[in-house]
Coordinates of C-alpha atoms in Angstrom, one line a residue:
X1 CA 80.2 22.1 144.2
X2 CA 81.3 20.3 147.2
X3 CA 80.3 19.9 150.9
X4 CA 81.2 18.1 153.9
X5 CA 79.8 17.6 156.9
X6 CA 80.6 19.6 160.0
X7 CA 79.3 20.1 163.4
X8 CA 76.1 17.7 162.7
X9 CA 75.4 20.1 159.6
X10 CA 76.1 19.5 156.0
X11 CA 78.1 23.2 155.0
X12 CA 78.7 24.3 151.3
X13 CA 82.5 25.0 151.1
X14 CA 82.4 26.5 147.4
X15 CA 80.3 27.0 144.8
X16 CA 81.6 27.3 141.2
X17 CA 80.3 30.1 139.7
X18 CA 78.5 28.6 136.3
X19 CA 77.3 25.9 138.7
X20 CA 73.6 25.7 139.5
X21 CA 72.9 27.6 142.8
X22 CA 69.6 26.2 143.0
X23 CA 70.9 22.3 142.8
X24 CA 68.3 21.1 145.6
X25 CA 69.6 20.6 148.9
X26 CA 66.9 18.3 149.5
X27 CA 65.2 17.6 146.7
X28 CA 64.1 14.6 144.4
X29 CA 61.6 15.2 142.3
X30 CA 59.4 13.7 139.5
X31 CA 55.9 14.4 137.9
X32 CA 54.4 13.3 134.7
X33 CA 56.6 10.8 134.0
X34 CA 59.0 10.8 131.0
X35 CA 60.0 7.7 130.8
X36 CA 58.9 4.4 133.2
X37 CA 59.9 3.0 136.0
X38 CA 61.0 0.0 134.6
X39 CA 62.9 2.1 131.8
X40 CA 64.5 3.6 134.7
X41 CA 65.5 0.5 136.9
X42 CA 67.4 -0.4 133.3
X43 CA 69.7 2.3 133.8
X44 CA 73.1 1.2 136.1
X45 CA 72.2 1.7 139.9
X46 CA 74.6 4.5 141.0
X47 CA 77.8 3.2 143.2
X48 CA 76.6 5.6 145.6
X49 CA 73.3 4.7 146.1
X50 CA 74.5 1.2 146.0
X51 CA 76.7 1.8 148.7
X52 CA 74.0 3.9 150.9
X53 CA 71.9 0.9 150.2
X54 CA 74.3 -1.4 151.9
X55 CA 75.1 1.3 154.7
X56 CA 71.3 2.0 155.7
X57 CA 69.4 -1.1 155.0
X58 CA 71.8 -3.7 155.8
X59 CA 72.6 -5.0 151.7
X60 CA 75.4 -6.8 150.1
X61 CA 76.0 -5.0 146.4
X62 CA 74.0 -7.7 144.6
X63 CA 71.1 -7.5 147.0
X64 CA 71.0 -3.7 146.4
X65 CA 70.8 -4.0 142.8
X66 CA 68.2 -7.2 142.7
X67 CA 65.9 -5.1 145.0
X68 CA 66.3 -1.9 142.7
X69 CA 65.2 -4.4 140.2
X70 CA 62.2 -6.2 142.3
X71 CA 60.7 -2.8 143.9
X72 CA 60.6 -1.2 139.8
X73 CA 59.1 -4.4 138.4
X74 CA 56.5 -4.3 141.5
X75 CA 56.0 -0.4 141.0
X76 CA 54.3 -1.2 137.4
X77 CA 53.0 -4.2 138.7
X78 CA 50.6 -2.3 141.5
X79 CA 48.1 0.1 139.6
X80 CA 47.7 -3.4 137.4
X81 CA 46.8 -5.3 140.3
X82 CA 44.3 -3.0 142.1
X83 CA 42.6 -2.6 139.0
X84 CA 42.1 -6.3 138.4
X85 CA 40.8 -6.6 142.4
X86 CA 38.3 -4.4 141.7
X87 CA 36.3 -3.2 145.0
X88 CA 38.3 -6.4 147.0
X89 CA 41.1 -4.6 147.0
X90 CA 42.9 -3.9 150.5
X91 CA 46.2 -2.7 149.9
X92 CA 49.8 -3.4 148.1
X93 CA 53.2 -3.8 149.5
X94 CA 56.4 -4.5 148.5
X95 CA 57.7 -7.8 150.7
X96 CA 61.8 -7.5 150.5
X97 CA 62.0 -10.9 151.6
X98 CA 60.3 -12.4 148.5
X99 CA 60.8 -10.0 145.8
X100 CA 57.3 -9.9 145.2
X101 CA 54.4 -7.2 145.4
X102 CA 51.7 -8.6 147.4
X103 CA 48.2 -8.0 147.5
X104 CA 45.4 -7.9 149.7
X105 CA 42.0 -8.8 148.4
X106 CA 38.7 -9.7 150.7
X107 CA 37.7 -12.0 148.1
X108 CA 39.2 -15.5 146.6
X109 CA 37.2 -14.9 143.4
X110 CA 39.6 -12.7 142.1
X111 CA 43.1 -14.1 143.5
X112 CA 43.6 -15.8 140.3
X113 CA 43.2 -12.2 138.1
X114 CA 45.5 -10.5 140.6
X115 CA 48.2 -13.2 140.3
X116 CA 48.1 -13.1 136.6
X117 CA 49.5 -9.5 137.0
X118 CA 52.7 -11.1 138.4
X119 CA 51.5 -9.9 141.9
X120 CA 50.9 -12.3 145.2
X121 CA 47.9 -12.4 147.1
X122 CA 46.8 -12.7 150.6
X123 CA 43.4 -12.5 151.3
X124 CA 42.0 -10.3 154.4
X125 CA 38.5 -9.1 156.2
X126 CA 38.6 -5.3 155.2
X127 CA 38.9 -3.2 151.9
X128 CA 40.8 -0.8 151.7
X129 CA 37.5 1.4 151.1
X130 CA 36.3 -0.1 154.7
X131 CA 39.7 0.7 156.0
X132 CA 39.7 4.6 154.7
X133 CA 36.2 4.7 156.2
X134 CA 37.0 3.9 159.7
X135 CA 40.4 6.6 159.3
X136 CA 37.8 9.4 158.4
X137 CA 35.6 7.9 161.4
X138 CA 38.5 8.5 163.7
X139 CA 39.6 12.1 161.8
X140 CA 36.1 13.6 162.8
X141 CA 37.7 13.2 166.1
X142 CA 41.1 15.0 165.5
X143 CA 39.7 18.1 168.0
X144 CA 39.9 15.8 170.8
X145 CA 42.8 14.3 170.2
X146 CA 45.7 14.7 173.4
X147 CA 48.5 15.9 172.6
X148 CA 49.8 12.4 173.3
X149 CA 48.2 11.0 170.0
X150 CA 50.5 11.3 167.5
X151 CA 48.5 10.2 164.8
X152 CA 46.7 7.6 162.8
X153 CA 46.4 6.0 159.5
X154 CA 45.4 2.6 157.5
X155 CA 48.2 -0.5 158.3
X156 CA 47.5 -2.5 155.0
X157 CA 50.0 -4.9 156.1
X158 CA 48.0 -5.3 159.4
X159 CA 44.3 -4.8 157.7
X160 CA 43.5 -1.9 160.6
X161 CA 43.8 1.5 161.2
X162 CA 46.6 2.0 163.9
X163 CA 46.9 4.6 165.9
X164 CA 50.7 6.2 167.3
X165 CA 50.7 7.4 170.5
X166 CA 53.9 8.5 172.9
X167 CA 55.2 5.9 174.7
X168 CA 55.6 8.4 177.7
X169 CA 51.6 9.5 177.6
X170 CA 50.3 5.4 176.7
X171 CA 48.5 5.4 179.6
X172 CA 47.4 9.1 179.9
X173 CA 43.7 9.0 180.8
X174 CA 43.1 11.5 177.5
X175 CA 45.0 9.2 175.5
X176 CA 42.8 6.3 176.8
X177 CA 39.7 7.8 176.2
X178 CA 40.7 9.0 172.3
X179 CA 41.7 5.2 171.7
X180 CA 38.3 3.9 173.6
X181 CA 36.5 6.4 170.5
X182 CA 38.6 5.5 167.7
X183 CA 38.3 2.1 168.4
X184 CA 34.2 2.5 168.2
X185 CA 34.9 3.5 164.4
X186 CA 36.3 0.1 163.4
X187 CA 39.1 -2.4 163.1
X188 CA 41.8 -0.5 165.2
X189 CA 45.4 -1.1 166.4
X190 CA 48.0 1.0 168.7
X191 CA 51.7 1.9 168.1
X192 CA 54.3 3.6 170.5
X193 CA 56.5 6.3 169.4
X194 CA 59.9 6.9 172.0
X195 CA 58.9 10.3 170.8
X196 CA 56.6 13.3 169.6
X197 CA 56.9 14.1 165.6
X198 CA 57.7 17.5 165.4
X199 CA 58.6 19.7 162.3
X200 CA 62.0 20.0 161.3
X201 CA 63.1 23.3 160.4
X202 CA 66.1 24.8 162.5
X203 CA 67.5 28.4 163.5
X204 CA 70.5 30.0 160.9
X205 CA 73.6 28.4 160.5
X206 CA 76.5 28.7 158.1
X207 CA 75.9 26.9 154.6
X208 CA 72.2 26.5 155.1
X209 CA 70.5 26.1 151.7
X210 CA 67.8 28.4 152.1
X211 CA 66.1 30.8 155.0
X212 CA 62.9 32.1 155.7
X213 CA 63.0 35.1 158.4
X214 CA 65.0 33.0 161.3
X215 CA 64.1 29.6 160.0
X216 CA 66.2 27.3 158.1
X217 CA 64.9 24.6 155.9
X218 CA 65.9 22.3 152.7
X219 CA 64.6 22.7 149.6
X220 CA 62.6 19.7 147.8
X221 CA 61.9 19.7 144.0
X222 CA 62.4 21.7 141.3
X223 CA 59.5 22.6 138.8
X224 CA 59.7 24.9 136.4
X225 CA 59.6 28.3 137.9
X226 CA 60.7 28.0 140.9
X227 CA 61.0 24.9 143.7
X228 CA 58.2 23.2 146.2
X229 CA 59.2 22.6 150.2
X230 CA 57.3 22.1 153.4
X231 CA 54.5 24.4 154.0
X232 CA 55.6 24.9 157.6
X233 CA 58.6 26.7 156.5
X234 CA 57.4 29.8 155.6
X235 CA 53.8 31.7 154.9
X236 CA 52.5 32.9 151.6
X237 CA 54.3 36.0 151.0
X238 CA 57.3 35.6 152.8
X239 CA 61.0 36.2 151.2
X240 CA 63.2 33.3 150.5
X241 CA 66.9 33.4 150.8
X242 CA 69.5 31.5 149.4
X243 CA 72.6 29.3 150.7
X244 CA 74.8 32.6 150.3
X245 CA 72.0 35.0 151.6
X246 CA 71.0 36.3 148.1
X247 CA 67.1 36.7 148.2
X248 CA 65.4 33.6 145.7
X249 CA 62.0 34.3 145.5
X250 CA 59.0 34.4 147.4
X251 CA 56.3 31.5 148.9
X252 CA 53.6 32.1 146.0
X253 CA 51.6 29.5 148.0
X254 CA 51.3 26.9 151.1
X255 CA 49.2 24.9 153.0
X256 CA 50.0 24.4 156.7
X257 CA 47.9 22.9 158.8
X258 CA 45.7 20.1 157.2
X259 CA 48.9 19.4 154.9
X260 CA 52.3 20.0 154.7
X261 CA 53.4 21.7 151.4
X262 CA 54.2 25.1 149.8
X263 CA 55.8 26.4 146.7
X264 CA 58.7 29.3 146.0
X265 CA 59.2 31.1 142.8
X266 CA 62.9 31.4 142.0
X267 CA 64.1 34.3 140.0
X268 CA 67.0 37.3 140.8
X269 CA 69.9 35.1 138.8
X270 CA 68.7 31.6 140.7
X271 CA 67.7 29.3 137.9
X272 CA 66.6 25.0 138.9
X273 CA 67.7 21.8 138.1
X274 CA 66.3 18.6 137.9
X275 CA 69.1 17.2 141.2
X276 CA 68.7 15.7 144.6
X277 CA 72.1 16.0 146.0
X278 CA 73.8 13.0 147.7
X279 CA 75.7 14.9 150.3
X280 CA 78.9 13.2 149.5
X281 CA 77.3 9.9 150.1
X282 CA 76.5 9.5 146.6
X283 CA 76.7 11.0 143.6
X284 CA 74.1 13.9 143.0
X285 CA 71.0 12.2 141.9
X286 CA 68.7 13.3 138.7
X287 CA 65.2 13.0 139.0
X288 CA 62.7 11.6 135.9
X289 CA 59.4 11.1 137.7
X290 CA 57.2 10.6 140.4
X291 CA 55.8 7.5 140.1
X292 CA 54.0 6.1 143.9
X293 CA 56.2 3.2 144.9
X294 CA 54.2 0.5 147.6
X295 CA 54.8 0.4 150.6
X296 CA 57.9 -1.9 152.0
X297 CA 59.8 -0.7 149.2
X298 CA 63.9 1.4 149.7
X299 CA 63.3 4.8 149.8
X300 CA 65.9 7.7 150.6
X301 CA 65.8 11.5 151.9
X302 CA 68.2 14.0 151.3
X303 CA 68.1 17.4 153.4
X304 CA 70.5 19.8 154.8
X305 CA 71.6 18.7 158.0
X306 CA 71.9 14.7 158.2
X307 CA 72.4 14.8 154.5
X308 CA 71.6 11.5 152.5
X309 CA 70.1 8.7 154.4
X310 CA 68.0 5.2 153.4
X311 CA 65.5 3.3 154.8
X312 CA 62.0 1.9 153.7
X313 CA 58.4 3.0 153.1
X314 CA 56.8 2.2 156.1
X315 CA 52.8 3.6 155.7
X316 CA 50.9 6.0 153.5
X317 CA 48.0 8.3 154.4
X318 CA 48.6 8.9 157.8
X319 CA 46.9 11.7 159.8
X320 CA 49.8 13.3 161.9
X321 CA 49.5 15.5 165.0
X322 CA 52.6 17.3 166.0
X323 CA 53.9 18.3 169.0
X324 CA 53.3 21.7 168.3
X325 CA 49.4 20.9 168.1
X326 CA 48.7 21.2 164.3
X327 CA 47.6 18.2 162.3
X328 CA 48.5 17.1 158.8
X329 CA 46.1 14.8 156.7
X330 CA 47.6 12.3 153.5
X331 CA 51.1 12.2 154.8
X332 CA 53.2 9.2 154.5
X333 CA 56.4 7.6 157.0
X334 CA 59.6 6.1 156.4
X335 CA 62.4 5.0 159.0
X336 CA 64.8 6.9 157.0
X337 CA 66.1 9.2 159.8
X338 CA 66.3 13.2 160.2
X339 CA 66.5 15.8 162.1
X340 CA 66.1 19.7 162.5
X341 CA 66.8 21.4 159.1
X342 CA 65.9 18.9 156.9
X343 CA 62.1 19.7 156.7
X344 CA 61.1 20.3 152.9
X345 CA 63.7 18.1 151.5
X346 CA 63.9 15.3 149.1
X347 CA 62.4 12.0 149.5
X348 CA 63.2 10.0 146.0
X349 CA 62.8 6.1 145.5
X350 CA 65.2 5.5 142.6
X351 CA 64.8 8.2 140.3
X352 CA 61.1 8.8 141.1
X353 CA 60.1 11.7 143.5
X354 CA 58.1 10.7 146.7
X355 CA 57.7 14.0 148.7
X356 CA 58.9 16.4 150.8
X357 CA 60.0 16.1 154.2
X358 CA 57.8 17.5 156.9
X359 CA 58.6 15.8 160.5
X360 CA 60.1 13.1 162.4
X361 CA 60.3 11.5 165.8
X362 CA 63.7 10.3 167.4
X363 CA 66.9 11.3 165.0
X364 CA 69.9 9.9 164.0
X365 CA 71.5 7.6 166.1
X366 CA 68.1 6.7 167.2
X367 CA 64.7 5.1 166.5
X368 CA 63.6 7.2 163.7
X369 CA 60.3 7.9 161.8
X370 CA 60.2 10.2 159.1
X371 CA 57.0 11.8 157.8
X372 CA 56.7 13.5 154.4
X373 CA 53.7 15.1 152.5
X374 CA 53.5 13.0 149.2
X375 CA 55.0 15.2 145.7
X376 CA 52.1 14.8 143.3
X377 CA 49.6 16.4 145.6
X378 CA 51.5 19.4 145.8
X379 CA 52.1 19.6 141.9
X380 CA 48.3 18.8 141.5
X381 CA 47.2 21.7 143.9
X382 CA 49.4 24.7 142.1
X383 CA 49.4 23.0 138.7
X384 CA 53.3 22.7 138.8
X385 CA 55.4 20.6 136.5
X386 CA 58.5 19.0 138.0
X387 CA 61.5 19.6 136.2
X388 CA 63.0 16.3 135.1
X389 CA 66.0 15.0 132.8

């Protein structure tokens, strides 16, 4: 199977006919886990990821594959960690400069339990309960939030809840007022966005990998029985259509507002594999879990009209508004770009499913933020097992 991109679009030029027509064109994927993330990080790094590593985060080859190294060694490192901080605990992230997962407890006592994990430590004024308090302070006000509020969510390398507003409606006196009442829940910080996050989806074009009605968007993981996307991309019910046209299956079940997340059964000759494709950028990537990297760690996206792209994990558990109005709880960002088409694709750290691509402001060739509604949610909620190798 081969494409190539054209016209801003990735296009499918042919199709083999034993080949897999249901190879995600977005996807990455990863539930239970069969093997470890530090099984996995033994495994050769692919050239290609390598080499997207370089392109989109700025690597030599050895950097690549010592940070593929660091950000598994942290991943196993972090549900150790929290548990040793006990109620202290404010937060994790992955620091590329050092190498090292650090930290953030409100209490010295227990630095020297946290360290003995193989993590760093920093110590701050707010929990991360404290901090997930003020957030739901500051959701009770999502009704009144202007449309020039893009969202909110916990900074744990800040210790505050920031909140993202348009740089174009900063000083709106609605935008003003919300930040004047979400400040009164706590701790709280602003960010400027150039633009609004919007979905994602696009109208038809040639090669698209699958349709709903008018709407074109990627698909994310495969599970057995079928595949999960963006919940925006179609309602329960609706008929799903392949690359070629050929009907797929139906949405058995979504959730759109509130989160981001739906699920399609695949039948009619369709059958799934456990791939994220690499676009030509890399080679097509297998998926063997979905184990929650931290934050700061490299993180890609592959969907069907920017293709395969890199960047970092910038926040978890942010409350989005988009700027079509609705609002999306639990998602997480990542300046990987995207662009129209790509919603429900891949996002994969390694071999380990993230989620599934629901928005983004700017595009490529810009400033770029990414959102996307985190995997194991979505398995959790329709009792879905990913298919992995």
């Amino acid at each position: 199977m081969s494409r190539t991109m054209s016209r801003g679009r990735l296009t499918r030029r042919s199709v083999g006919a034993g080949l897999s027509t249901l190879l995600l064109a977005a996807g990455l994927a990863t539930v239970g886990t069969s093997t470890t993330a530090a099984a996995a990080a033994e495994e050769p790094a692919s050239p290609g990821l390598l080499a997207a590593m370089q392109s989109d985060l700025g690597l030599t080859e050895d950097q690549a594959v010592t940070r593929l190294a660091q950000e598994a060694e942290a991943t196993e490192i972090a549900p150790l960690a929290e548990e040793a901080a006990g109620d202290t605990f404010a937060g994790s992230w992955f620091d590329p400069d050092s190498g090292d997962l650090t930290v953030a407890v409100t209490d010295a006592d227990v630095v020297e339990a946290v360290e003995r994990t193989g993590a760093a430590t920093e110590i701050v004024t707010h929990s991360a309960e404290e901090l997930d308090a003020v957030k739901a302070g500051i959701d009770a006000l999502t009704d009144e939030a202007p449309a020039g509020v893009a969202g909110w969510g916990v900074d744990i390398t800040t210790n505050q809840v920031v909140v993202q507003v348009v740089e174009e409606n900063a000083d709106d006196p609605a935008v003003q007022a919300f930040l004047t009442a979400a400040g009164e829940a706590g701790p709280v910080g602003v960010a400027t966005l150039d633009e609004p996050i919007s979905t994602e989806a696009a109208g038809i074009v040639g090669g698209d990998p699958f349709y709903v009605g008018n709407s074109r968007c990627s698909i994310g993981f495969s599970v057995r029985g079928g595949f999960v996307t963006a919940g925006h991309c179609g309602t329960t019910g609706n008929a799903v259509r392949g690359w070629d046209n050929t009907h797929i299956g139906h949405v058995q079940g979504r959730v759109w507002p509130g989160s981001d997340m739906a699920w399609v059964n695949v039948g009619s000759g369709w059958w799934t594999e456990p791939v994220v494709l690499g676009w030509g950028s890399i080679s097509d990537r297998l998926v063997r879990g979905s184990n929650a990297v931290p934050v700061g760690s490299s993180i890609c996206r592959s969907g069907s009209t920017t293709g395969w792209r890199c960047g970092t994990l910038t926040a978890v558990n942010q409350t989005v508004q988009y700027s079509s109005g609705q609002v999306a709880n639990g998602m997480s960002f990542t300046n990987a770009c995207s662009a129209g088409g790509d919603s429900g694709g891949s996002v994969i750290a390694g071999d380990q499913a993230q989620g599934v691509h629901s928005g983004g402001s700017g595009s490529c060739g810009s400033s770029s933020m990414t959102v996307f509604q985190p995997i194991n949610p979505i398995l959790q909620r329709y009792n879905l097992t990913l298919h992995t190798v």
